[in-house]
Amino acid sequence: MNDYQNLIKCSRIVLVEFFATWCPHCHRMMPVVADVKKRVAGLAEIYQLDIDKNEELARAVGVSGVPTFILYKDGEEAWRQSGEMPEETLLSKIEM
Protein backbone atom coordinates (compact mmCIF):
# COMPACT_ATOMS: atom_id res chain seq x y z
CA MET A 1 0.00 0.00 0.00
CA ASN A 2 2.96 2.34 0.64
CA ASP A 3 4.06 1.86 -2.96
CA TYR A 4 0.55 2.84 -4.09
CA GLN A 5 0.63 5.96 -1.92
CA ASN A 6 3.94 6.93 -3.53
CA LEU A 7 2.51 6.17 -6.97
CA ILE A 8 -0.50 8.46 -6.56
CA LYS A 9 1.69 11.26 -5.26
CA CYS A 10 4.35 11.00 -7.98
CA SER A 11 2.64 13.66 -10.09
CA ARG A 12 0.01 16.34 -9.53
CA ILE A 13 -2.45 14.32 -11.63
CA VAL A 14 -2.44 10.51 -11.65
CA LEU A 15 -4.94 8.19 -13.33
CA VAL A 16 -4.94 4.57 -12.21
CA GLU A 17 -6.79 1.91 -14.16
CA PHE A 18 -7.49 -1.41 -12.46
CA PHE A 19 -8.00 -4.03 -15.17
CA ALA A 20 -7.99 -7.79 -15.72
CA THR A 21 -6.47 -9.71 -18.61
CA TRP A 22 -9.62 -11.84 -18.88
CA CYS A 23 -11.98 -8.83 -19.07
CA PRO A 24 -13.34 -7.99 -22.57
CA HIS A 25 -14.21 -4.42 -21.50
CA CYS A 26 -10.63 -3.94 -20.31
CA HIS A 27 -9.31 -5.17 -23.67
CA ARG A 28 -11.49 -2.65 -25.50
CA MET A 29 -10.22 0.13 -23.22
CA MET A 30 -6.50 -0.68 -23.75
CA PRO A 31 -6.10 1.32 -26.99
CA VAL A 32 -8.19 4.16 -25.51
CA VAL A 33 -5.94 4.35 -22.46
CA ALA A 34 -2.83 4.15 -24.67
CA ASP A 35 -4.08 7.15 -26.70
CA VAL A 36 -4.93 9.12 -23.57
CA LYS A 37 -1.48 8.35 -22.16
CA LYS A 38 0.14 9.86 -25.27
CA ARG A 39 -2.14 12.91 -25.23
CA VAL A 40 -1.51 13.78 -21.58
CA ALA A 41 2.23 13.08 -21.50
CA GLY A 42 3.81 15.69 -19.24
CA LEU A 43 0.45 16.66 -17.74
CA ALA A 44 -0.50 13.43 -15.96
CA GLU A 45 0.82 9.98 -15.14
CA ILE A 46 -1.26 6.94 -16.06
CA TYR A 47 -0.80 3.54 -14.47
CA GLN A 48 -2.54 0.28 -15.27
CA LEU A 49 -2.71 -2.33 -12.53
CA ASP A 50 -3.84 -5.92 -13.08
CA ILE A 51 -6.27 -6.81 -10.26
CA ASP A 52 -5.19 -10.44 -10.38
CA LYS A 53 -1.63 -9.35 -9.51
CA ASN A 54 -2.81 -6.64 -7.09
CA GLU A 55 -5.83 -8.25 -5.38
CA GLU A 56 -5.09 -6.88 -1.91
CA LEU A 57 -4.52 -3.36 -3.20
CA ALA A 58 -7.68 -3.42 -5.33
CA ARG A 59 -9.68 -4.51 -2.30
CA ALA A 60 -8.02 -1.86 -0.10
CA VAL A 61 -9.00 0.97 -2.46
CA GLY A 62 -12.53 -0.38 -2.97
CA VAL A 63 -12.30 -1.69 -6.54
CA SER A 64 -15.06 -4.23 -7.15
CA GLY A 65 -15.33 -4.24 -10.95
CA VAL A 66 -13.08 -3.82 -13.95
CA PRO A 67 -12.07 -1.70 -15.58
CA THR A 68 -12.12 0.87 -12.79
CA PHE A 69 -10.49 4.25 -13.27
CA ILE A 70 -9.45 6.37 -10.30
CA LEU A 71 -8.15 9.90 -10.81
CA TYR A 72 -5.99 11.48 -8.13
CA LYS A 73 -5.15 15.16 -7.92
CA ASP A 74 -2.42 16.14 -5.49
CA GLY A 75 -2.64 12.66 -3.94
CA GLU A 76 -6.39 12.84 -3.24
CA GLU A 77 -9.09 10.90 -5.10
CA ALA A 78 -10.94 13.32 -7.37
CA TRP A 79 -13.00 10.97 -9.56
CA ARG A 80 -13.78 7.28 -9.98
CA GLN A 81 -15.73 5.35 -12.58
CA SER A 82 -15.99 1.74 -13.69
CA GLY A 83 -16.71 0.40 -17.17
CA GLU A 84 -15.96 1.38 -20.72
CA MET A 85 -15.99 5.03 -21.66
CA PRO A 86 -15.01 7.23 -24.59
CA GLU A 87 -11.51 8.67 -24.79
CA GLU A 88 -12.91 12.18 -24.46
CA THR A 89 -14.47 11.32 -21.08
CA LEU A 90 -11.11 10.25 -19.68
CA LEU A 91 -9.40 13.30 -21.14
CA SER A 92 -12.01 15.66 -19.74
CA LYS A 93 -11.54 14.28 -16.23
CA ILE A 94 -7.75 14.62 -16.44
CA GLU A 95 -7.91 18.15 -17.84
CA MET A 96 -10.62 19.49 -15.47
mmCIF file of C-alpha atoms in Angstrom:
data_model
loop_
_atom_site.group_PDB
_atom_site.id
_atom_site.type_symbol
_atom_site.label_atom_id
_atom_site.label_comp_id
_atom_site.label_asym_id
_atom_site.label_seq_id
_atom_site.Cartn_x
_atom_site.Cartn_y
_atom_site.Cartn_z
ATOM 1 C CA MET A 1 0.000 0.000 0.000
ATOM 2 C CA ASN A 2 2.963 2.336 0.642
ATOM 3 C CA ASP A 3 4.055 1.859 -2.964
ATOM 4 C CA TYR A 4 0.551 2.836 -4.089
ATOM 5 C CA GLN A 5 0.634 5.958 -1.919
ATOM 6 C CA ASN A 6 3.942 6.931 -3.526
ATOM 7 C CA LEU A 7 2.515 6.171 -6.969
ATOM 8 C CA ILE A 8 -0.503 8.456 -6.556
ATOM 9 C CA LYS A 9 1.688 11.262 -5.258
ATOM 10 C CA CYS A 10 4.353 11.004 -7.976
ATOM 11 C CA SER A 11 2.636 13.658 -10.095
ATOM 12 C CA ARG A 12 0.014 16.337 -9.533
ATOM 13 C CA ILE A 13 -2.451 14.321 -11.630
ATOM 14 C CA VAL A 14 -2.435 10.515 -11.647
ATOM 15 C CA LEU A 15 -4.935 8.193 -13.335
ATOM 16 C CA VAL A 16 -4.937 4.570 -12.208
ATOM 17 C CA GLU A 17 -6.785 1.905 -14.158
ATOM 18 C CA PHE A 18 -7.490 -1.409 -12.464
ATOM 19 C CA PHE A 19 -7.996 -4.028 -15.169
ATOM 20 C CA ALA A 20 -7.992 -7.792 -15.716
ATOM 21 C CA THR A 21 -6.467 -9.709 -18.610
ATOM 22 C CA TRP A 22 -9.625 -11.844 -18.877
ATOM 23 C CA CYS A 23 -11.975 -8.828 -19.074
ATOM 24 C CA PRO A 24 -13.339 -7.990 -22.571
ATOM 25 C CA HIS A 25 -14.215 -4.421 -21.497
ATOM 26 C CA CYS A 26 -10.634 -3.942 -20.314
ATOM 27 C CA HIS A 27 -9.314 -5.175 -23.669
ATOM 28 C CA ARG A 28 -11.486 -2.652 -25.499
ATOM 29 C CA MET A 29 -10.220 0.130 -23.215
ATOM 30 C CA MET A 30 -6.498 -0.683 -23.749
ATOM 31 C CA PRO A 31 -6.099 1.325 -26.993
ATOM 32 C CA VAL A 32 -8.194 4.159 -25.511
ATOM 33 C CA VAL A 33 -5.939 4.352 -22.456
ATOM 34 C CA ALA A 34 -2.834 4.155 -24.670
ATOM 35 C CA ASP A 35 -4.077 7.149 -26.704
ATOM 36 C CA VAL A 36 -4.930 9.124 -23.568
ATOM 37 C CA LYS A 37 -1.479 8.352 -22.156
ATOM 38 C CA LYS A 38 0.137 9.863 -25.273
ATOM 39 C CA ARG A 39 -2.137 12.909 -25.230
ATOM 40 C CA VAL A 40 -1.511 13.779 -21.578
ATOM 41 C CA ALA A 41 2.228 13.080 -21.502
ATOM 42 C CA GLY A 42 3.814 15.686 -19.241
ATOM 43 C CA LEU A 43 0.450 16.664 -17.738
ATOM 44 C CA ALA A 44 -0.499 13.433 -15.956
ATOM 45 C CA GLU A 45 0.819 9.981 -15.137
ATOM 46 C CA ILE A 46 -1.261 6.937 -16.063
ATOM 47 C CA TYR A 47 -0.804 3.540 -14.469
ATOM 48 C CA GLN A 48 -2.543 0.278 -15.275
ATOM 49 C CA LEU A 49 -2.705 -2.328 -12.527
ATOM 50 C CA ASP A 50 -3.841 -5.920 -13.076
ATOM 51 C CA ILE A 51 -6.269 -6.809 -10.264
ATOM 52 C CA ASP A 52 -5.186 -10.444 -10.384
ATOM 53 C CA LYS A 53 -1.633 -9.352 -9.506
ATOM 54 C CA ASN A 54 -2.810 -6.638 -7.085
ATOM 55 C CA GLU A 55 -5.830 -8.246 -5.375
ATOM 56 C CA GLU A 56 -5.089 -6.877 -1.909
ATOM 57 C CA LEU A 57 -4.516 -3.357 -3.200
ATOM 58 C CA ALA A 58 -7.681 -3.425 -5.331
ATOM 59 C CA ARG A 59 -9.683 -4.513 -2.296
ATOM 60 C CA ALA A 60 -8.021 -1.863 -0.098
ATOM 61 C CA VAL A 61 -9.003 0.970 -2.464
ATOM 62 C CA GLY A 62 -12.526 -0.383 -2.973
ATOM 63 C CA VAL A 63 -12.301 -1.692 -6.536
ATOM 64 C CA SER A 64 -15.058 -4.226 -7.151
ATOM 65 C CA GLY A 65 -15.328 -4.241 -10.947
ATOM 66 C CA VAL A 66 -13.080 -3.823 -13.946
ATOM 67 C CA PRO A 67 -12.073 -1.696 -15.581
ATOM 68 C CA THR A 68 -12.116 0.872 -12.786
ATOM 69 C CA PHE A 69 -10.495 4.251 -13.265
ATOM 70 C CA ILE A 70 -9.448 6.375 -10.297
ATOM 71 C CA LEU A 71 -8.153 9.897 -10.805
ATOM 72 C CA TYR A 72 -5.992 11.477 -8.126
ATOM 73 C CA LYS A 73 -5.154 15.156 -7.920
ATOM 74 C CA ASP A 74 -2.424 16.139 -5.494
ATOM 75 C CA GLY A 75 -2.640 12.660 -3.942
ATOM 76 C CA GLU A 76 -6.393 12.838 -3.245
ATOM 77 C CA GLU A 77 -9.091 10.896 -5.096
ATOM 78 C CA ALA A 78 -10.943 13.318 -7.365
ATOM 79 C CA TRP A 79 -12.998 10.968 -9.558
ATOM 80 C CA ARG A 80 -13.781 7.284 -9.983
ATOM 81 C CA GLN A 81 -15.731 5.349 -12.580
ATOM 82 C CA SER A 82 -15.993 1.738 -13.695
ATOM 83 C CA GLY A 83 -16.705 0.401 -17.167
ATOM 84 C CA GLU A 84 -15.964 1.378 -20.719
ATOM 85 C CA MET A 85 -15.990 5.033 -21.663
ATOM 86 C CA PRO A 86 -15.007 7.227 -24.590
ATOM 87 C CA GLU A 87 -11.510 8.666 -24.785
ATOM 88 C CA GLU A 88 -12.913 12.179 -24.460
ATOM 89 C CA THR A 89 -14.466 11.317 -21.083
ATOM 90 C CA LEU A 90 -11.109 10.251 -19.676
ATOM 91 C CA LEU A 91 -9.400 13.303 -21.139
ATOM 92 C CA SER A 92 -12.013 15.665 -19.742
ATOM 93 C CA LYS A 93 -11.535 14.282 -16.231
ATOM 94 C CA ILE A 94 -7.749 14.618 -16.437
ATOM 95 C CA GLU A 95 -7.913 18.146 -17.836
ATOM 96 C CA MET A 96 -10.616 19.489 -15.472
#
